[in-house]
């Protein structure tokens, strides 16, 4: 199966990567309509989720407007499984050169996880589409500014600890996007099936970065 090509246009309309971890296919499918309705187009399903291959394949087939990717990809075995399921982009928590080089050679967007300036530079030099700065909670907004001062060509995607309270500050610091898991997908709202409030929550998040969105 030829995977659909990642849409940078869709990504730029809302550069938040929503991260779903630990939900089965049915649970994911229940909340995706609200996600799209709120103007979100890029979704990451982590490899340590149940039914991950089925979830990715179903989303890729049923929601052509979505960028569907796999997260927590740590090995070539993970990568093969993710791509066979239909992943259009890959996210890793670490730097695995083989995984990054394979994606770059095959023009698959990849966002490798890095922490130190040396790791960030290495991931970028290997051909990363953007570098996932993880975990952003521990490093903070000033860290993004400090790294981008000398390394201003690098695209950074802070992940972990990004919330409605600080997301705008990350973008003001120079981030080109953000990865968001529990702070975006409110567990209580999802558990209760409260999709009306979830949509309001999504809309509030997008509104925080409206000045940075390229329509």
JSON list of C-alpha atoms in Angstrom, two decimals:
[
{"chain": "A", "resi": 1, "resn": "UNK", "atom": "CA", "xyz": [0.00, 0.00, 0.00]},
{"chain": "A", "resi": 2, "resn": "UNK", "atom": "CA", "xyz": [1.29, 3.44, -0.95]},
{"chain": "A", "resi": 3, "resn": "UNK", "atom": "CA", "xyz": [0.96, 5.71, 2.06]},
{"chain": "A", "resi": 4, "resn": "UNK", "atom": "CA", "xyz": [-0.68, 9.08, 1.59]},
{"chain": "A", "resi": 5, "resn": "UNK", "atom": "CA", "xyz": [1.75, 11.98, 1.53]},
{"chain": "A", "resi": 6, "resn": "UNK", "atom": "CA", "xyz": [1.99, 14.21, 4.58]},
{"chain": "A", "resi": 7, "resn": "UNK", "atom": "CA", "xyz": [0.33, 17.58, 3.94]},
{"chain": "A", "resi": 8, "resn": "UNK", "atom": "CA", "xyz": [2.47, 20.48, 5.13]},
{"chain": "A", "resi": 9, "resn": "UNK", "atom": "CA", "xyz": [-0.39, 22.80, 4.15]},
{"chain": "A", "resi": 10, "resn": "UNK", "atom": "CA", "xyz": [-2.66, 21.06, 6.65]},
{"chain": "A", "resi": 11, "resn": "UNK", "atom": "CA", "xyz": [0.07, 21.06, 9.27]},
{"chain": "A", "resi": 12, "resn": "UNK", "atom": "CA", "xyz": [0.67, 24.79, 8.84]},
{"chain": "A", "resi": 13, "resn": "UNK", "atom": "CA", "xyz": [-3.04, 25.51, 9.30]},
{"chain": "A", "resi": 14, "resn": "UNK", "atom": "CA", "xyz": [-2.60, 24.27, 12.87]},
{"chain": "A", "resi": 15, "resn": "UNK", "atom": "CA", "xyz": [0.94, 23.24, 13.86]},
{"chain": "A", "resi": 16, "resn": "UNK", "atom": "CA", "xyz": [-0.13, 21.28, 16.92]},
{"chain": "A", "resi": 17, "resn": "UNK", "atom": "CA", "xyz": [0.58, 17.55, 16.82]},
{"chain": "A", "resi": 18, "resn": "UNK", "atom": "CA", "xyz": [-2.05, 15.82, 18.95]},
{"chain": "A", "resi": 19, "resn": "UNK", "atom": "CA", "xyz": [-0.61, 12.74, 20.66]},
{"chain": "A", "resi": 20, "resn": "UNK", "atom": "CA", "xyz": [-2.89, 9.83, 21.57]},
{"chain": "A", "resi": 21, "resn": "UNK", "atom": "CA", "xyz": [-1.39, 7.19, 23.81]},
{"chain": "A", "resi": 22, "resn": "UNK", "atom": "CA", "xyz": [-3.06, 4.12, 25.27]},
{"chain": "A", "resi": 23, "resn": "UNK", "atom": "CA", "xyz": [-6.45, 4.36, 23.54]},
{"chain": "A", "resi": 24, "resn": "UNK", "atom": "CA", "xyz": [-7.86, 1.56, 21.42]},
{"chain": "A", "resi": 25, "resn": "UNK", "atom": "CA", "xyz": [-9.20, 2.09, 17.89]},
{"chain": "A", "resi": 26, "resn": "UNK", "atom": "CA", "xyz": [-12.81, 2.57, 18.96]},
{"chain": "A", "resi": 27, "resn": "UNK", "atom": "CA", "xyz": [-11.88, 5.16, 21.58]},
{"chain": "A", "resi": 28, "resn": "UNK", "atom": "CA", "xyz": [-9.77, 7.10, 19.08]},
{"chain": "A", "resi": 29, "resn": "UNK", "atom": "CA", "xyz": [-12.50, 7.07, 16.45]},
{"chain": "A", "resi": 30, "resn": "UNK", "atom": "CA", "xyz": [-14.99, 8.53, 18.91]},
{"chain": "A", "resi": 31, "resn": "UNK", "atom": "CA", "xyz": [-13.02, 11.71, 19.44]},
{"chain": "A", "resi": 32, "resn": "UNK", "atom": "CA", "xyz": [-11.52, 12.32, 15.99]},
{"chain": "A", "resi": 33, "resn": "UNK", "atom": "CA", "xyz": [-14.64, 14.06, 14.54]},
{"chain": "A", "resi": 34, "resn": "UNK", "atom": "CA", "xyz": [-14.41, 16.69, 17.31]},
{"chain": "A", "resi": 35, "resn": "UNK", "atom": "CA", "xyz": [-10.69, 17.05, 16.66]},
{"chain": "A", "resi": 36, "resn": "UNK", "atom": "CA", "xyz": [-11.17, 17.75, 12.95]},
{"chain": "A", "resi": 37, "resn": "UNK", "atom": "CA", "xyz": [-14.23, 19.95, 13.52]},
{"chain": "A", "resi": 38, "resn": "UNK", "atom": "CA", "xyz": [-12.06, 22.15, 15.78]},
{"chain": "A", "resi": 39, "resn": "UNK", "atom": "CA", "xyz": [-9.46, 22.63, 13.03]},
{"chain": "A", "resi": 40, "resn": "UNK", "atom": "CA", "xyz": [-6.82, 20.08, 14.02]},
{"chain": "A", "resi": 41, "resn": "UNK", "atom": "CA", "xyz": [-5.24, 18.05, 11.23]},
{"chain": "A", "resi": 42, "resn": "UNK", "atom": "CA", "xyz": [-2.17, 16.25, 12.56]},
{"chain": "A", "resi": 43, "resn": "UNK", "atom": "CA", "xyz": [-2.52, 13.24, 14.87]},
{"chain": "A", "resi": 44, "resn": "UNK", "atom": "CA", "xyz": [0.11, 10.94, 16.32]},
{"chain": "A", "resi": 45, "resn": "UNK", "atom": "CA", "xyz": [-0.72, 7.46, 17.61]},
{"chain": "A", "resi": 46, "resn": "UNK", "atom": "CA", "xyz": [2.03, 6.10, 19.84]},
{"chain": "A", "resi": 47, "resn": "UNK", "atom": "CA", "xyz": [3.39, 2.64, 19.13]},
{"chain": "A", "resi": 48, "resn": "UNK", "atom": "CA", "xyz": [2.74, 1.55, 22.72]},
{"chain": "A", "resi": 49, "resn": "UNK", "atom": "CA", "xyz": [-1.01, 1.96, 22.26]},
{"chain": "A", "resi": 50, "resn": "UNK", "atom": "CA", "xyz": [-3.30, -1.07, 21.93]},
{"chain": "A", "resi": 51, "resn": "UNK", "atom": "CA", "xyz": [-4.32, -1.89, 18.31]},
{"chain": "A", "resi": 52, "resn": "UNK", "atom": "CA", "xyz": [-1.88, 0.74, 17.05]},
{"chain": "A", "resi": 53, "resn": "UNK", "atom": "CA", "xyz": [-1.59, -0.65, 13.51]},
{"chain": "A", "resi": 54, "resn": "UNK", "atom": "CA", "xyz": [-5.36, -0.96, 13.20]},
{"chain": "A", "resi": 55, "resn": "UNK", "atom": "CA", "xyz": [-5.89, 2.57, 14.55]},
{"chain": "A", "resi": 56, "resn": "UNK", "atom": "CA", "xyz": [-3.39, 4.14, 12.14]},
{"chain": "A", "resi": 57, "resn": "UNK", "atom": "CA", "xyz": [-4.74, 2.18, 9.17]},
{"chain": "A", "resi": 58, "resn": "UNK", "atom": "CA", "xyz": [-8.36, 3.08, 9.99]},
{"chain": "A", "resi": 59, "resn": "UNK", "atom": "CA", "xyz": [-7.64, 6.78, 10.44]},
{"chain": "A", "resi": 60, "resn": "UNK", "atom": "CA", "xyz": [-5.57, 6.95, 7.26]},
{"chain": "A", "resi": 61, "resn": "UNK", "atom": "CA", "xyz": [-8.40, 5.34, 5.31]},
{"chain": "A", "resi": 62, "resn": "UNK", "atom": "CA", "xyz": [-11.42, 7.08, 6.84]},
{"chain": "A", "resi": 63, "resn": "UNK", "atom": "CA", "xyz": [-10.01, 10.59, 7.36]},
{"chain": "A", "resi": 64, "resn": "UNK", "atom": "CA", "xyz": [-8.08, 11.70, 4.27]},
{"chain": "A", "resi": 65, "resn": "UNK", "atom": "CA", "xyz": [-7.95, 15.26, 5.64]},
{"chain": "A", "resi": 66, "resn": "UNK", "atom": "CA", "xyz": [-5.78, 14.10, 8.55]},
{"chain": "A", "resi": 67, "resn": "UNK", "atom": "CA", "xyz": [-2.03, 13.76, 8.77]},
{"chain": "A", "resi": 68, "resn": "UNK", "atom": "CA", "xyz": [-1.77, 10.42, 10.57]},
{"chain": "A", "resi": 69, "resn": "UNK", "atom": "CA", "xyz": [1.55, 9.43, 12.12]},
{"chain": "A", "resi": 70, "resn": "UNK", "atom": "CA", "xyz": [3.18, 7.08, 14.58]},
{"chain": "A", "resi": 71, "resn": "UNK", "atom": "CA", "xyz": [4.95, 8.11, 17.77]},
{"chain": "A", "resi": 72, "resn": "UNK", "atom": "CA", "xyz": [7.33, 6.39, 20.17]},
{"chain": "A", "resi": 73, "resn": "UNK", "atom": "CA", "xyz": [9.09, 4.82, 17.19]},
{"chain": "A", "resi": 74, "resn": "UNK", "atom": "CA", "xyz": [12.42, 3.61, 18.59]},
{"chain": "A", "resi": 75, "resn": "UNK", "atom": "CA", "xyz": [13.61, 0.87, 16.21]},
{"chain": "A", "resi": 76, "resn": "UNK", "atom": "CA", "xyz": [13.50, -0.14, 12.55]},
{"chain": "A", "resi": 77, "resn": "UNK", "atom": "CA", "xyz": [11.02, -2.83, 13.58]},
{"chain": "A", "resi": 78, "resn": "UNK", "atom": "CA", "xyz": [8.72, -0.11, 14.98]},
{"chain": "A", "resi": 79, "resn": "UNK", "atom": "CA", "xyz": [9.23, 1.96, 11.83]},
{"chain": "A", "resi": 80, "resn": "UNK", "atom": "CA", "xyz": [8.34, -0.91, 9.50]},
{"chain": "A", "resi": 81, "resn": "UNK", "atom": "CA", "xyz": [5.17, -1.65, 11.47]},
{"chain": "A", "resi": 82, "resn": "UNK", "atom": "CA", "xyz": [4.19, 2.04, 11.47]},
{"chain": "A", "resi": 83, "resn": "UNK", "atom": "CA", "xyz": [4.74, 2.52, 7.74]},
{"chain": "A", "resi": 84, "resn": "UNK", "atom": "CA", "xyz": [2.97, -0.72, 6.83]},
{"chain": "A", "resi": 85, "resn": "UNK", "atom": "CA", "xyz": [-0.04, 0.54, 8.80]},
{"chain": "A", "resi": 86, "resn": "UNK", "atom": "CA", "xyz": [-0.13, 3.73, 6.74]},
{"chain": "A", "resi": 87, "resn": "UNK", "atom": "CA", "xyz": [1.77, 6.31, 8.81]},
{"chain": "A", "resi": 88, "resn": "UNK", "atom": "CA", "xyz": [2.50, 9.54, 6.94]},
{"chain": "A", "resi": 89, "resn": "UNK", "atom": "CA", "xyz": [5.00, 10.88, 9.49]},
{"chain": "A", "resi": 90, "resn": "UNK", "atom": "CA", "xyz": [7.15, 9.48, 12.27]},
{"chain": "A", "resi": 91, "resn": "UNK", "atom": "CA", "xyz": [7.95, 10.77, 15.76]},
{"chain": "A", "resi": 92, "resn": "UNK", "atom": "CA", "xyz": [10.64, 9.31, 18.00]},
{"chain": "A", "resi": 93, "resn": "UNK", "atom": "CA", "xyz": [11.51, 9.98, 21.65]},
{"chain": "A", "resi": 94, "resn": "UNK", "atom": "CA", "xyz": [15.20, 9.40, 20.92]},
{"chain": "A", "resi": 95, "resn": "UNK", "atom": "CA", "xyz": [17.76, 9.63, 18.12]},
{"chain": "A", "resi": 96, "resn": "UNK", "atom": "CA", "xyz": [18.06, 6.43, 16.12]},
{"chain": "A", "resi": 97, "resn": "UNK", "atom": "CA", "xyz": [20.18, 7.20, 13.08]},
{"chain": "A", "resi": 98, "resn": "UNK", "atom": "CA", "xyz": [18.90, 4.28, 11.03]},
{"chain": "A", "resi": 99, "resn": "UNK", "atom": "CA", "xyz": [15.27, 5.29, 11.55]},
{"chain": "A", "resi": 100, "resn": "UNK", "atom": "CA", "xyz": [15.95, 8.93, 10.72]},
{"chain": "A", "resi": 101, "resn": "UNK", "atom": "CA", "xyz": [18.02, 8.15, 7.62]},
{"chain": "A", "resi": 102, "resn": "UNK", "atom": "CA", "xyz": [15.37, 5.74, 6.29]},
{"chain": "A", "resi": 103, "resn": "UNK", "atom": "CA", "xyz": [12.66, 8.37, 6.66]},
{"chain": "A", "resi": 104, "resn": "UNK", "atom": "CA", "xyz": [14.78, 11.10, 5.07]},
{"chain": "A", "resi": 105, "resn": "UNK", "atom": "CA", "xyz": [15.73, 8.85, 2.13]},
{"chain": "A", "resi": 106, "resn": "UNK", "atom": "CA", "xyz": [12.05, 8.04, 1.55]},
{"chain": "A", "resi": 107, "resn": "UNK", "atom": "CA", "xyz": [10.83, 11.61, 2.03]},
{"chain": "A", "resi": 108, "resn": "UNK", "atom": "CA", "xyz": [8.81, 10.74, 5.13]},
{"chain": "A", "resi": 109, "resn": "UNK", "atom": "CA", "xyz": [8.62, 13.64, 7.61]},
{"chain": "A", "resi": 110, "resn": "UNK", "atom": "CA", "xyz": [10.36, 12.71, 10.85]},
{"chain": "A", "resi": 111, "resn": "UNK", "atom": "CA", "xyz": [10.43, 14.50, 14.18]},
{"chain": "A", "resi": 112, "resn": "UNK", "atom": "CA", "xyz": [13.15, 12.86, 16.31]},
{"chain": "A", "resi": 113, "resn": "UNK", "atom": "CA", "xyz": [13.30, 13.51, 20.05]},
{"chain": "A", "resi": 114, "resn": "UNK", "atom": "CA", "xyz": [16.34, 15.34, 21.40]},
{"chain": "A", "resi": 115, "resn": "UNK", "atom": "CA", "xyz": [17.27, 17.09, 24.64]},
{"chain": "A", "resi": 116, "resn": "UNK", "atom": "CA", "xyz": [20.70, 18.72, 24.57]},
{"chain": "A", "resi": 117, "resn": "UNK", "atom": "CA", "xyz": [21.97, 21.22, 21.97]},
{"chain": "A", "resi": 118, "resn": "UNK", "atom": "CA", "xyz": [24.31, 18.51, 20.63]},
{"chain": "A", "resi": 119, "resn": "UNK", "atom": "CA", "xyz": [21.44, 16.03, 20.24]},
{"chain": "A", "resi": 120, "resn": "UNK", "atom": "CA", "xyz": [19.23, 18.68, 18.65]},
{"chain": "A", "resi": 121, "resn": "UNK", "atom": "CA", "xyz": [21.95, 19.60, 16.17]},
{"chain": "A", "resi": 122, "resn": "UNK", "atom": "CA", "xyz": [22.67, 15.97, 15.38]},
{"chain": "A", "resi": 123, "resn": "UNK", "atom": "CA", "xyz": [19.00, 15.18, 14.71]},
{"chain": "A", "resi": 124, "resn": "UNK", "atom": "CA", "xyz": [18.72, 18.23, 12.45]},
{"chain": "A", "resi": 125, "resn": "UNK", "atom": "CA", "xyz": [21.93, 17.42, 10.57]},
{"chain": "A", "resi": 126, "resn": "UNK", "atom": "CA", "xyz": [20.62, 13.89, 9.88]},
{"chain": "A", "resi": 127, "resn": "UNK", "atom": "CA", "xyz": [17.69, 15.47, 8.05]},
{"chain": "A", "resi": 128, "resn": "UNK", "atom": "CA", "xyz": [14.91, 15.86, 10.64]},
{"chain": "A", "resi": 129, "resn": "UNK", "atom": "CA", "xyz": [11.87, 17.80, 9.42]},
{"chain": "A", "resi": 130, "resn": "UNK", "atom": "CA", "xyz": [11.80, 19.39, 12.87]},
{"chain": "A", "resi": 131, "resn": "UNK", "atom": "CA", "xyz": [13.37, 18.32, 16.15]},
{"chain": "A", "resi": 132, "resn": "UNK", "atom": "CA", "xyz": [11.07, 17.29, 18.97]},
{"chain": "A", "resi": 133, "resn": "UNK", "atom": "CA", "xyz": [12.50, 18.89, 22.11]},
{"chain": "A", "resi": 134, "resn": "UNK", "atom": "CA", "xyz": [11.56, 16.39, 24.77]},
{"chain": "A", "resi": 135, "resn": "UNK", "atom": "CA", "xyz": [10.66, 16.64, 27.57]},
{"chain": "A", "resi": 136, "resn": "UNK", "atom": "CA", "xyz": [9.94, 20.36, 27.23]},
{"chain": "A", "resi": 137, "resn": "UNK", "atom": "CA", "xyz": [8.56, 20.53, 30.78]},
{"chain": "A", "resi": 138, "resn": "UNK", "atom": "CA", "xyz": [12.01, 20.16, 32.28]},
{"chain": "A", "resi": 139, "resn": "UNK", "atom": "CA", "xyz": [13.63, 22.65, 29.92]},
{"chain": "A", "resi": 140, "resn": "UNK", "atom": "CA", "xyz": [11.07, 25.43, 29.58]},
{"chain": "A", "resi": 141, "resn": "UNK", "atom": "CA", "xyz": [10.54, 28.31, 27.22]},
{"chain": "A", "resi": 142, "resn": "UNK", "atom": "CA", "xyz": [13.86, 30.03, 27.95]},
{"chain": "A", "resi": 143, "resn": "UNK", "atom": "CA", "xyz": [15.66, 26.89, 26.80]},
{"chain": "A", "resi": 144, "resn": "UNK", "atom": "CA", "xyz": [14.01, 27.12, 23.37]},
{"chain": "A", "resi": 145, "resn": "UNK", "atom": "CA", "xyz": [15.16, 30.75, 23.10]},
{"chain": "A", "resi": 146, "resn": "UNK", "atom": "CA", "xyz": [18.67, 29.87, 24.23]},
{"chain": "A", "resi": 147, "resn": "UNK", "atom": "CA", "xyz": [19.05, 27.01, 21.73]},
{"chain": "A", "resi": 148, "resn": "UNK", "atom": "CA", "xyz": [17.67, 29.04, 18.83]},
{"chain": "A", "resi": 149, "resn": "UNK", "atom": "CA", "xyz": [20.03, 31.95, 19.48]},
{"chain": "A", "resi": 150, "resn": "UNK", "atom": "CA", "xyz": [23.04, 30.12, 17.94]},
{"chain": "A", "resi": 151, "resn": "UNK", "atom": "CA", "xyz": [21.06, 27.43, 16.09]},
{"chain": "A", "resi": 152, "resn": "UNK", "atom": "CA", "xyz": [18.40, 29.64, 14.52]},
{"chain": "A", "resi": 153, "resn": "UNK", "atom": "CA", "xyz": [18.06, 27.53, 11.36]},
{"chain": "A", "resi": 154, "resn": "UNK", "atom": "CA", "xyz": [16.75, 24.54, 13.32]},
{"chain": "A", "resi": 155, "resn": "UNK", "atom": "CA", "xyz": [13.01, 23.94, 13.58]},
{"chain": "A", "resi": 156, "resn": "UNK", "atom": "CA", "xyz": [11.97, 22.97, 17.11]},
{"chain": "A", "resi": 157, "resn": "UNK", "atom": "CA", "xyz": [8.82, 21.18, 18.20]},
{"chain": "A", "resi": 158, "resn": "UNK", "atom": "CA", "xyz": [8.59, 21.22, 22.02]},
{"chain": "A", "resi": 159, "resn": "UNK", "atom": "CA", "xyz": [6.69, 18.24, 23.44]},
{"chain": "A", "resi": 160, "resn": "UNK", "atom": "CA", "xyz": [5.86, 17.30, 27.01]},
{"chain": "A", "resi": 161, "resn": "UNK", "atom": "CA", "xyz": [4.56, 20.00, 29.33]},
{"chain": "A", "resi": 162, "resn": "UNK", "atom": "CA", "xyz": [3.08, 22.24, 26.63]},
{"chain": "A", "resi": 163, "resn": "UNK", "atom": "CA", "xyz": [-0.30, 23.51, 27.85]},
{"chain": "A", "resi": 164, "resn": "UNK", "atom": "CA", "xyz": [-2.96, 26.14, 27.15]},
{"chain": "A", "resi": 165, "resn": "UNK", "atom": "CA", "xyz": [-1.14, 28.37, 29.65]},
{"chain": "A", "resi": 166, "resn": "UNK", "atom": "CA", "xyz": [2.27, 28.31, 27.96]},
{"chain": "A", "resi": 167, "resn": "UNK", "atom": "CA", "xyz": [1.81, 27.27, 24.31]},
{"chain": "A", "resi": 168, "resn": "UNK", "atom": "CA", "xyz": [1.78, 30.84, 23.04]},
{"chain": "A", "resi": 169, "resn": "UNK", "atom": "CA", "xyz": [5.06, 31.53, 24.85]},
{"chain": "A", "resi": 170, "resn": "UNK", "atom": "CA", "xyz": [6.70, 28.53, 23.16]},
{"chain": "A", "resi": 171, "resn": "UNK", "atom": "CA", "xyz": [5.70, 29.88, 19.75]},
{"chain": "A", "resi": 172, "resn": "UNK", "atom": "CA", "xyz": [6.86, 33.38, 20.69]},
{"chain": "A", "resi": 173, "resn": "UNK", "atom": "CA", "xyz": [10.21, 31.81, 21.62]},
{"chain": "A", "resi": 174, "resn": "UNK", "atom": "CA", "xyz": [10.52, 30.44, 18.07]},
{"chain": "A", "resi": 175, "resn": "UNK", "atom": "CA", "xyz": [8.95, 26.96, 18.11]},
{"chain": "A", "resi": 176, "resn": "UNK", "atom": "CA", "xyz": [7.45, 25.90, 14.76]},
{"chain": "A", "resi": 177, "resn": "UNK", "atom": "CA", "xyz": [4.92, 23.59, 16.37]},
{"chain": "A", "resi": 178, "resn": "UNK", "atom": "CA", "xyz": [4.13, 21.69, 19.53]},
{"chain": "A", "resi": 179, "resn": "UNK", "atom": "CA", "xyz": [3.36, 18.12, 20.50]},
{"chain": "A", "resi": 180, "resn": "UNK", "atom": "CA", "xyz": [0.53, 17.77, 23.00]},
{"chain": "A", "resi": 181, "resn": "UNK", "atom": "CA", "xyz": [-0.89, 14.72, 24.72]},
{"chain": "A", "resi": 182, "resn": "UNK", "atom": "CA", "xyz": [-2.90, 14.85, 27.98]},
{"chain": "A", "resi": 183, "resn": "UNK", "atom": "CA", "xyz": [-3.02, 18.65, 28.05]},
{"chain": "A", "resi": 184, "resn": "UNK", "atom": "CA", "xyz": [-4.86, 18.58, 24.71]},
{"chain": "A", "resi": 185, "resn": "UNK", "atom": "CA", "xyz": [-6.87, 15.39, 25.09]},
{"chain": "A", "resi": 186, "resn": "UNK", "atom": "CA", "xyz": [-8.56, 15.99, 28.44]},
{"chain": "A", "resi": 187, "resn": "UNK", "atom": "CA", "xyz": [-8.93, 12.54, 30.01]},
{"chain": "A", "resi": 188, "resn": "UNK", "atom": "CA", "xyz": [-12.02, 13.43, 32.06]},
{"chain": "A", "resi": 189, "resn": "UNK", "atom": "CA", "xyz": [-13.91, 14.85, 29.05]},
{"chain": "A", "resi": 190, "resn": "UNK", "atom": "CA", "xyz": [-12.98, 11.83, 26.95]},
{"chain": "A", "resi": 191, "resn": "UNK", "atom": "CA", "xyz": [-13.94, 9.36, 29.68]},
{"chain": "A", "resi": 192, "resn": "UNK", "atom": "CA", "xyz": [-17.32, 11.05, 30.09]},
{"chain": "A", "resi": 193, "resn": "UNK", "atom": "CA", "xyz": [-17.88, 11.38, 26.33]},
{"chain": "A", "resi": 194, "resn": "UNK", "atom": "CA", "xyz": [-18.18, 15.15, 26.75]},
{"chain": "A", "resi": 195, "resn": "UNK", "atom": "CA", "xyz": [-17.24, 16.07, 23.20]},
{"chain": "A", "resi": 196, "resn": "UNK", "atom": "CA", "xyz": [-18.94, 19.49, 23.30]},
{"chain": "A", "resi": 197, "resn": "UNK", "atom": "CA", "xyz": [-16.56, 20.67, 26.03]},
{"chain": "A", "resi": 198, "resn": "UNK", "atom": "CA", "xyz": [-13.67, 18.89, 24.32]},
{"chain": "A", "resi": 199, "resn": "UNK", "atom": "CA", "xyz": [-14.33, 20.91, 21.16]},
{"chain": "A", "resi": 200, "resn": "UNK", "atom": "CA", "xyz": [-14.31, 24.13, 23.21]},
{"chain": "A", "resi": 201, "resn": "UNK", "atom": "CA", "xyz": [-11.02, 23.02, 24.77]},
{"chain": "A", "resi": 202, "resn": "UNK", "atom": "CA", "xyz": [-9.53, 22.31, 21.33]},
{"chain": "A", "resi": 203, "resn": "UNK", "atom": "CA", "xyz": [-10.76, 25.70, 20.04]},
{"chain": "A", "resi": 204, "resn": "UNK", "atom": "CA", "xyz": [-9.21, 27.50, 23.02]},
{"chain": "A", "resi": 205, "resn": "UNK", "atom": "CA", "xyz": [-5.87, 25.81, 22.36]},
{"chain": "A", "resi": 206, "resn": "UNK", "atom": "CA", "xyz": [-5.89, 26.74, 18.68]},
{"chain": "A", "resi": 207, "resn": "UNK", "atom": "CA", "xyz": [-6.90, 30.31, 19.50]},
{"chain": "A", "resi": 208, "resn": "UNK", "atom": "CA", "xyz": [-3.81, 30.68, 21.70]},
{"chain": "A", "resi": 209, "resn": "UNK", "atom": "CA", "xyz": [-1.56, 30.36, 18.64]},
{"chain": "A", "resi": 210, "resn": "UNK", "atom": "CA", "xyz": [-3.77, 32.06, 16.05]},
{"chain": "A", "resi": 211, "resn": "UNK", "atom": "CA", "xyz": [-1.13, 34.72, 15.39]},
{"chain": "A", "resi": 212, "resn": "UNK", "atom": "CA", "xyz": [1.38, 32.01, 14.39]},
{"chain": "A", "resi": 213, "resn": "UNK", "atom": "CA", "xyz": [-0.87, 30.04, 12.04]},
{"chain": "A", "resi": 214, "resn": "UNK", "atom": "CA", "xyz": [-0.16, 30.28, 8.33]},
{"chain": "A", "resi": 215, "resn": "UNK", "atom": "CA", "xyz": [-3.53, 30.16, 6.60]}
]
